[in-house]
PDB file of C-alpha atoms in Angstrom:
ATOM      1  CA  UNK A 115       3.240   3.760  14.233  1.00  0.00           C
ATOM      2  CA  UNK A 116       0.249   4.432  16.344  1.00  0.00           C
ATOM      3  CA  UNK A 117      -2.377   2.073  14.991  1.00  0.00           C
ATOM      4  CA  UNK A 118      -2.403  -1.593  14.211  1.00  0.00           C
ATOM      5  CA  UNK A 119      -2.080  -2.281  10.494  1.00  0.00           C
ATOM      6  CA  UNK A 120      -5.146  -3.773   8.815  1.00  0.00           C
ATOM      7  CA  UNK A 121      -4.959  -6.429   6.122  1.00  0.00           C
ATOM      8  CA  UNK A 122      -7.209  -7.090   3.187  1.00  0.00           C
ATOM      9  CA  UNK A 123      -6.820  -9.690   0.504  1.00  0.00           C
ATOM     10  CA  UNK A 124      -7.314 -10.086  -3.218  1.00  0.00           C
ATOM     11  CA  UNK A 125      -6.547 -13.496  -4.687  1.00  0.00           C
ATOM     12  CA  UNK A 126      -4.934 -13.879  -8.063  1.00  0.00           C
ATOM     13  CA  UNK A 127      -3.839 -16.971  -9.960  1.00  0.00           C
ATOM     14  CA  UNK A 128      -1.251 -15.177 -12.045  1.00  0.00           C
ATOM     15  CA  UNK A 129       2.461 -14.531 -12.346  1.00  0.00           C
ATOM     16  CA  UNK A 130       2.009 -11.945  -9.544  1.00  0.00           C
ATOM     17  CA  UNK A 131       0.856 -14.560  -7.011  1.00  0.00           C
ATOM     18  CA  UNK A 132      -1.641 -13.849  -4.255  1.00  0.00           C
ATOM     19  CA  UNK A 133      -1.769 -10.116  -3.640  1.00  0.00           C
ATOM     20  CA  UNK A 134      -2.660  -8.443  -0.385  1.00  0.00           C
ATOM     21  CA  UNK A 135      -2.709  -4.966   1.124  1.00  0.00           C
ATOM     22  CA  UNK A 136      -1.860  -3.502   4.490  1.00  0.00           C
ATOM     23  CA  UNK A 137      -3.013  -0.082   5.741  1.00  0.00           C
ATOM     24  CA  UNK A 138      -1.280   1.722   8.622  1.00  0.00           C
ATOM     25  CA  UNK A 139      -0.667   5.164  10.143  1.00  0.00           C
ATOM     26  CA  UNK A 140       2.566   6.702  11.407  1.00  0.00           C
ATOM     27  CA  UNK A 141       2.804   9.589  13.832  1.00  0.00           C
ATOM     28  CA  UNK A 142       1.860  12.193  14.565  1.00  0.00           C
ATOM     29  CA  UNK A 143       5.100  13.704  15.839  1.00  0.00           C
ATOM     30  CA  UNK A 144       5.944  17.252  16.845  1.00  0.00           C
ATOM     31  CA  UNK A 145       7.328  17.862  13.341  1.00  0.00           C
ATOM     32  CA  UNK A 146       4.852  15.912  11.207  1.00  0.00           C
ATOM     33  CA  UNK A 147       1.139  15.122  11.187  1.00  0.00           C
ATOM     34  CA  UNK A 148      -0.143  11.544  11.171  1.00  0.00           C
ATOM     35  CA  UNK A 149       0.526   9.900   7.794  1.00  0.00           C
ATOM     36  CA  UNK A 150      -1.639   7.148   6.254  1.00  0.00           C
ATOM     37  CA  UNK A 151       0.082   4.373   4.265  1.00  0.00           C
ATOM     38  CA  UNK A 152      -1.149   1.514   2.110  1.00  0.00           C
ATOM     39  CA  UNK A 153       1.145  -1.177   0.744  1.00  0.00           C
ATOM     40  CA  UNK A 154       0.352  -3.762  -1.916  1.00  0.00           C
ATOM     41  CA  UNK A 155       2.487  -6.894  -1.760  1.00  0.00           C
ATOM     42  CA  UNK A 156       2.551 -10.452  -3.049  1.00  0.00           C
ATOM     43  CA  UNK A 157       3.065 -13.696  -1.198  1.00  0.00           C
ATOM     44  CA  UNK A 158       5.561 -14.563  -3.938  1.00  0.00           C
ATOM     45  CA  UNK A 159       3.642 -17.643  -5.030  1.00  0.00           C
ATOM     46  CA  UNK A 160       3.187 -16.709  -8.694  1.00  0.00           C
ATOM     47  CA  UNK A 161       2.614 -19.340 -11.343  1.00  0.00           C
ATOM     48  CA  UNK A 162       6.280 -19.520 -12.370  1.00  0.00           C
ATOM     49  CA  UNK A 163       7.930 -19.324  -8.930  1.00  0.00           C
ATOM     50  CA  UNK A 164       9.276 -16.574  -6.667  1.00  0.00           C
ATOM     51  CA  UNK A 165      11.928 -15.149  -9.025  1.00  0.00           C
ATOM     52  CA  UNK A 166       9.451 -14.838 -11.890  1.00  0.00           C
ATOM     53  CA  UNK A 167       6.983 -13.312  -9.430  1.00  0.00           C
ATOM     54  CA  UNK A 168       9.466 -10.540  -8.567  1.00  0.00           C
ATOM     55  CA  UNK A 169      10.009  -9.824 -12.285  1.00  0.00           C
ATOM     56  CA  UNK A 170       6.240  -9.761 -12.891  1.00  0.00           C
ATOM     57  CA  UNK A 171       5.705  -7.417  -9.930  1.00  0.00           C
ATOM     58  CA  UNK A 172       8.440  -5.086 -11.186  1.00  0.00           C
ATOM     59  CA  UNK A 173       6.858  -4.994 -14.660  1.00  0.00           C
ATOM     60  CA  UNK A 174       3.389  -4.365 -13.172  1.00  0.00           C
ATOM     61  CA  UNK A 175       4.601  -1.514 -10.954  1.00  0.00           C
ATOM     62  CA  UNK A 176       6.628   0.120 -13.724  1.00  0.00           C
ATOM     63  CA  UNK A 177       3.709  -0.399 -16.128  1.00  0.00           C
ATOM     64  CA  UNK A 178       1.452   1.671 -13.885  1.00  0.00           C
ATOM     65  CA  UNK A 179       3.888   4.585 -14.035  1.00  0.00           C
ATOM     66  CA  UNK A 180       5.950   4.116 -10.865  1.00  0.00           C
ATOM     67  CA  UNK A 181       9.721   3.703 -10.989  1.00  0.00           C
ATOM     68  CA  UNK A 182      10.922   0.824  -8.800  1.00  0.00           C
ATOM     69  CA  UNK A 183      13.514   2.114  -6.358  1.00  0.00           C
ATOM     70  CA  UNK A 184      13.001   5.626  -7.635  1.00  0.00           C
ATOM     71  CA  UNK A 185      11.558   8.763  -6.127  1.00  0.00           C
ATOM     72  CA  UNK A 186       8.089   9.089  -4.635  1.00  0.00           C
ATOM     73  CA  UNK A 187       5.736  10.157  -7.435  1.00  0.00           C
ATOM     74  CA  UNK A 188       2.985  12.679  -6.740  1.00  0.00           C
ATOM     75  CA  UNK A 189      -0.011  11.160  -8.524  1.00  0.00           C
ATOM     76  CA  UNK A 190      -1.919  14.449  -8.270  1.00  0.00           C
ATOM     77  CA  UNK A 191       0.775  16.068 -10.455  1.00  0.00           C
ATOM     78  CA  UNK A 192       1.659  13.088 -12.686  1.00  0.00           C
ATOM     79  CA  UNK A 193      -1.282  11.963 -14.795  1.00  0.00           C
ATOM     80  CA  UNK A 194       0.716   8.936 -15.979  1.00  0.00           C
ATOM     81  CA  UNK A 195       0.257   7.125 -12.653  1.00  0.00           C
ATOM     82  CA  UNK A 196      -2.508   4.537 -12.941  1.00  0.00           C
ATOM     83  CA  UNK A 197      -3.509   4.373  -9.258  1.00  0.00           C
ATOM     84  CA  UNK A 198      -6.600   5.685  -7.478  1.00  0.00           C
ATOM     85  CA  UNK A 199      -7.926   5.731  -3.936  1.00  0.00           C
ATOM     86  CA  UNK A 200     -11.550   6.336  -3.006  1.00  0.00           C
ATOM     87  CA  UNK A 201     -12.327   6.877   0.686  1.00  0.00           C
ATOM     88  CA  UNK A 202     -15.811   6.968   2.150  1.00  0.00           C
ATOM     89  CA  UNK A 203     -17.287   5.966   5.532  1.00  0.00           C
ATOM     90  CA  UNK A 204     -14.127   4.168   6.715  1.00  0.00           C
ATOM     91  CA  UNK A 205     -13.945   2.173   3.473  1.00  0.00           C
ATOM     92  CA  UNK A 206     -10.916   2.584   1.208  1.00  0.00           C
ATOM     93  CA  UNK A 207     -11.053   1.359  -2.382  1.00  0.00           C
ATOM     94  CA  UNK A 208      -7.631   1.092  -3.998  1.00  0.00           C
ATOM     95  CA  UNK A 209      -7.596   0.584  -7.756  1.00  0.00           C
ATOM     96  CA  UNK A 210      -4.415  -0.342  -9.610  1.00  0.00           C
ATOM     97  CA  UNK A 211      -4.149  -2.001 -13.036  1.00  0.00           C
ATOM     98  CA  UNK A 212      -3.476  -5.362 -11.394  1.00  0.00           C
ATOM     99  CA  UNK A 213      -5.650  -5.208  -8.255  1.00  0.00           C
ATOM    100  CA  UNK A 214      -8.791  -3.573  -6.932  1.00  0.00           C
ATOM    101  CA  UNK A 215      -9.359  -3.958  -3.225  1.00  0.00           C
ATOM    102  CA  UNK A 216     -11.835  -2.563  -0.741  1.00  0.00           C
ATOM    103  CA  UNK A 217     -10.855  -2.523   2.917  1.00  0.00           C
ATOM    104  CA  UNK A 218     -12.272  -1.150   6.141  1.00  0.00           C
ATOM    105  CA  UNK A 219      -9.809   1.324   7.631  1.00  0.00           C
ATOM    106  CA  UNK A 220      -9.412   2.663  11.141  1.00  0.00           C
ATOM    107  CA  UNK A 221     -10.859   6.011  12.181  1.00  0.00           C
ATOM    108  CA  UNK A 222      -7.295   7.191  12.678  1.00  0.00           C
ATOM    109  CA  UNK A 223      -6.278   6.192   9.121  1.00  0.00           C
ATOM    110  CA  UNK A 224      -9.345   7.880   7.620  1.00  0.00           C
ATOM    111  CA  UNK A 225      -8.810  11.053   9.678  1.00  0.00           C
ATOM    112  CA  UNK A 226      -5.138  11.254   8.645  1.00  0.00           C
ATOM    113  CA  UNK A 227      -6.059  10.726   4.983  1.00  0.00           C
ATOM    114  CA  UNK A 228      -8.756  13.412   5.154  1.00  0.00           C
ATOM    115  CA  UNK A 229      -6.486  15.876   6.935  1.00  0.00           C
ATOM    116  CA  UNK A 230      -3.564  15.445   4.516  1.00  0.00           C
ATOM    117  CA  UNK A 231      -5.732  14.964   1.441  1.00  0.00           C
ATOM    118  CA  UNK A 232      -3.491  12.114   0.306  1.00  0.00           C
ATOM    119  CA  UNK A 233      -2.082   8.732   1.305  1.00  0.00           C
ATOM    120  CA  UNK A 234       1.306   7.136   0.723  1.00  0.00           C
ATOM    121  CA  UNK A 235       1.209   4.113  -1.575  1.00  0.00           C
ATOM    122  CA  UNK A 236       3.922   1.467  -1.661  1.00  0.00           C
ATOM    123  CA  UNK A 237       3.739  -1.162  -4.409  1.00  0.00           C
ATOM    124  CA  UNK A 238       6.275  -3.693  -3.206  1.00  0.00           C
ATOM    125  CA  UNK A 239       8.171  -5.923  -5.607  1.00  0.00           C
ATOM    126  CA  UNK A 240       9.627  -7.944  -2.749  1.00  0.00           C
ATOM    127  CA  UNK A 241       7.378 -10.873  -1.783  1.00  0.00           C
ATOM    128  CA  UNK A 242       6.203 -11.205   1.793  1.00  0.00           C
ATOM    129  CA  UNK A 243       5.125 -14.844   2.219  1.00  0.00           C
ATOM    130  CA  UNK A 244       5.017 -14.538   6.027  1.00  0.00           C
ATOM    131  CA  UNK A 245       2.194 -11.967   5.915  1.00  0.00           C
ATOM    132  CA  UNK A 246      -0.800 -14.263   5.554  1.00  0.00           C
ATOM    133  CA  UNK A 247      -3.739 -12.591   3.798  1.00  0.00           C
ATOM    134  CA  UNK A 248      -6.658 -11.859   6.081  1.00  0.00           C
ATOM    135  CA  UNK A 249      -4.501 -12.142   9.209  1.00  0.00           C
ATOM    136  CA  UNK A 250      -3.513  -9.111  11.317  1.00  0.00           C
ATOM    137  CA  UNK A 251       0.015  -7.774  10.852  1.00  0.00           C
ATOM    138  CA  UNK A 252       1.760  -6.392  13.910  1.00  0.00           C
ATOM    139  CA  UNK A 253       3.926  -3.284  14.021  1.00  0.00           C
ATOM    140  CA  UNK A 254       6.904  -5.554  14.632  1.00  0.00           C
ATOM    141  CA  UNK A 255       6.163  -7.640  11.523  1.00  0.00           C
ATOM    142  CA  UNK A 256       5.887  -4.473   9.446  1.00  0.00           C
ATOM    143  CA  UNK A 257       9.149  -3.083  10.830  1.00  0.00           C
ATOM    144  CA  UNK A 258      10.803  -6.437  10.218  1.00  0.00           C
ATOM    145  CA  UNK A 259       9.689  -6.412   6.574  1.00  0.00           C
ATOM    146  CA  UNK A 260      11.494  -3.114   6.010  1.00  0.00           C
ATOM    147  CA  UNK A 261      14.454  -3.823   8.335  1.00  0.00           C
ATOM    148  CA  UNK A 262      17.853  -3.423   6.726  1.00  0.00           C
ATOM    149  CA  UNK A 263      16.303  -2.190   3.462  1.00  0.00           C
ATOM    150  CA  UNK A 264      16.057   1.193   1.876  1.00  0.00           C
ATOM    151  CA  UNK A 265      12.275   1.575   1.956  1.00  0.00           C
ATOM    152  CA  UNK A 266      12.320   3.062  -1.561  1.00  0.00           C
ATOM    153  CA  UNK A 267      14.241   0.071  -2.945  1.00  0.00           C
ATOM    154  CA  UNK A 268      11.440  -2.437  -2.257  1.00  0.00           C
ATOM    155  CA  UNK A 269       9.047  -1.001  -4.830  1.00  0.00           C
ATOM    156  CA  UNK A 270       7.307   1.923  -6.418  1.00  0.00           C
ATOM    157  CA  UNK A 271       6.040   4.773  -4.264  1.00  0.00           C
ATOM    158  CA  UNK A 272       3.375   7.394  -4.819  1.00  0.00           C
ATOM    159  CA  UNK A 273       1.419  10.043  -3.019  1.00  0.00           C
ATOM    160  CA  UNK A 274      -2.219   9.368  -3.968  1.00  0.00           C
ATOM    161  CA  UNK A 275      -4.864  12.065  -3.634  1.00  0.00           C
ATOM    162  CA  UNK A 276      -7.890  10.996  -1.611  1.00  0.00           C
ATOM    163  CA  UNK A 277     -11.041  10.935  -3.688  1.00  0.00           C
ATOM    164  CA  UNK A 278     -14.544  11.021  -2.227  1.00  0.00           C
ATOM    165  CA  UNK A 279     -17.954  10.174  -3.605  1.00  0.00           C
ATOM    166  CA  UNK A 280     -19.700  13.220  -5.001  1.00  0.00           C
ATOM    167  CA  UNK A 281     -22.965  13.926  -3.219  1.00  0.00           C
TER     168      UNK A 281
END
């Protein structure tokens, strides 16, 4: 990673618990250009407890057309994926069936998204109670979240085309 992840928050009193997002960039490397990521996760504090929260998250992710633990879905090719990203003037608006969030993003994140024409979306079904909404998340915290896990196993994954306002 080359930029500090940014956090935004959307509160929800639901089986999903409090939802939050984190935006970050990896690379570039000699083999690959910089890649922008956004992950949606829950604190795991849903109405019926952590286990029910995981089940609700799984149902929400699968309901939007992403297989949990499955392959990365290309949302530009699969019209069944209910996820959209609008990017304009360093503001990203992510719209999923269960959350809509607007977040300021770094120049590096925006440039990577513009260059690639897409971003990588992770909809995690594994709660992350340690990642307090509205608080910065370090690279180490992000690495720790994925440590020892197959990154695909923690949720649904998609490549989302970047949409812009029409002028």
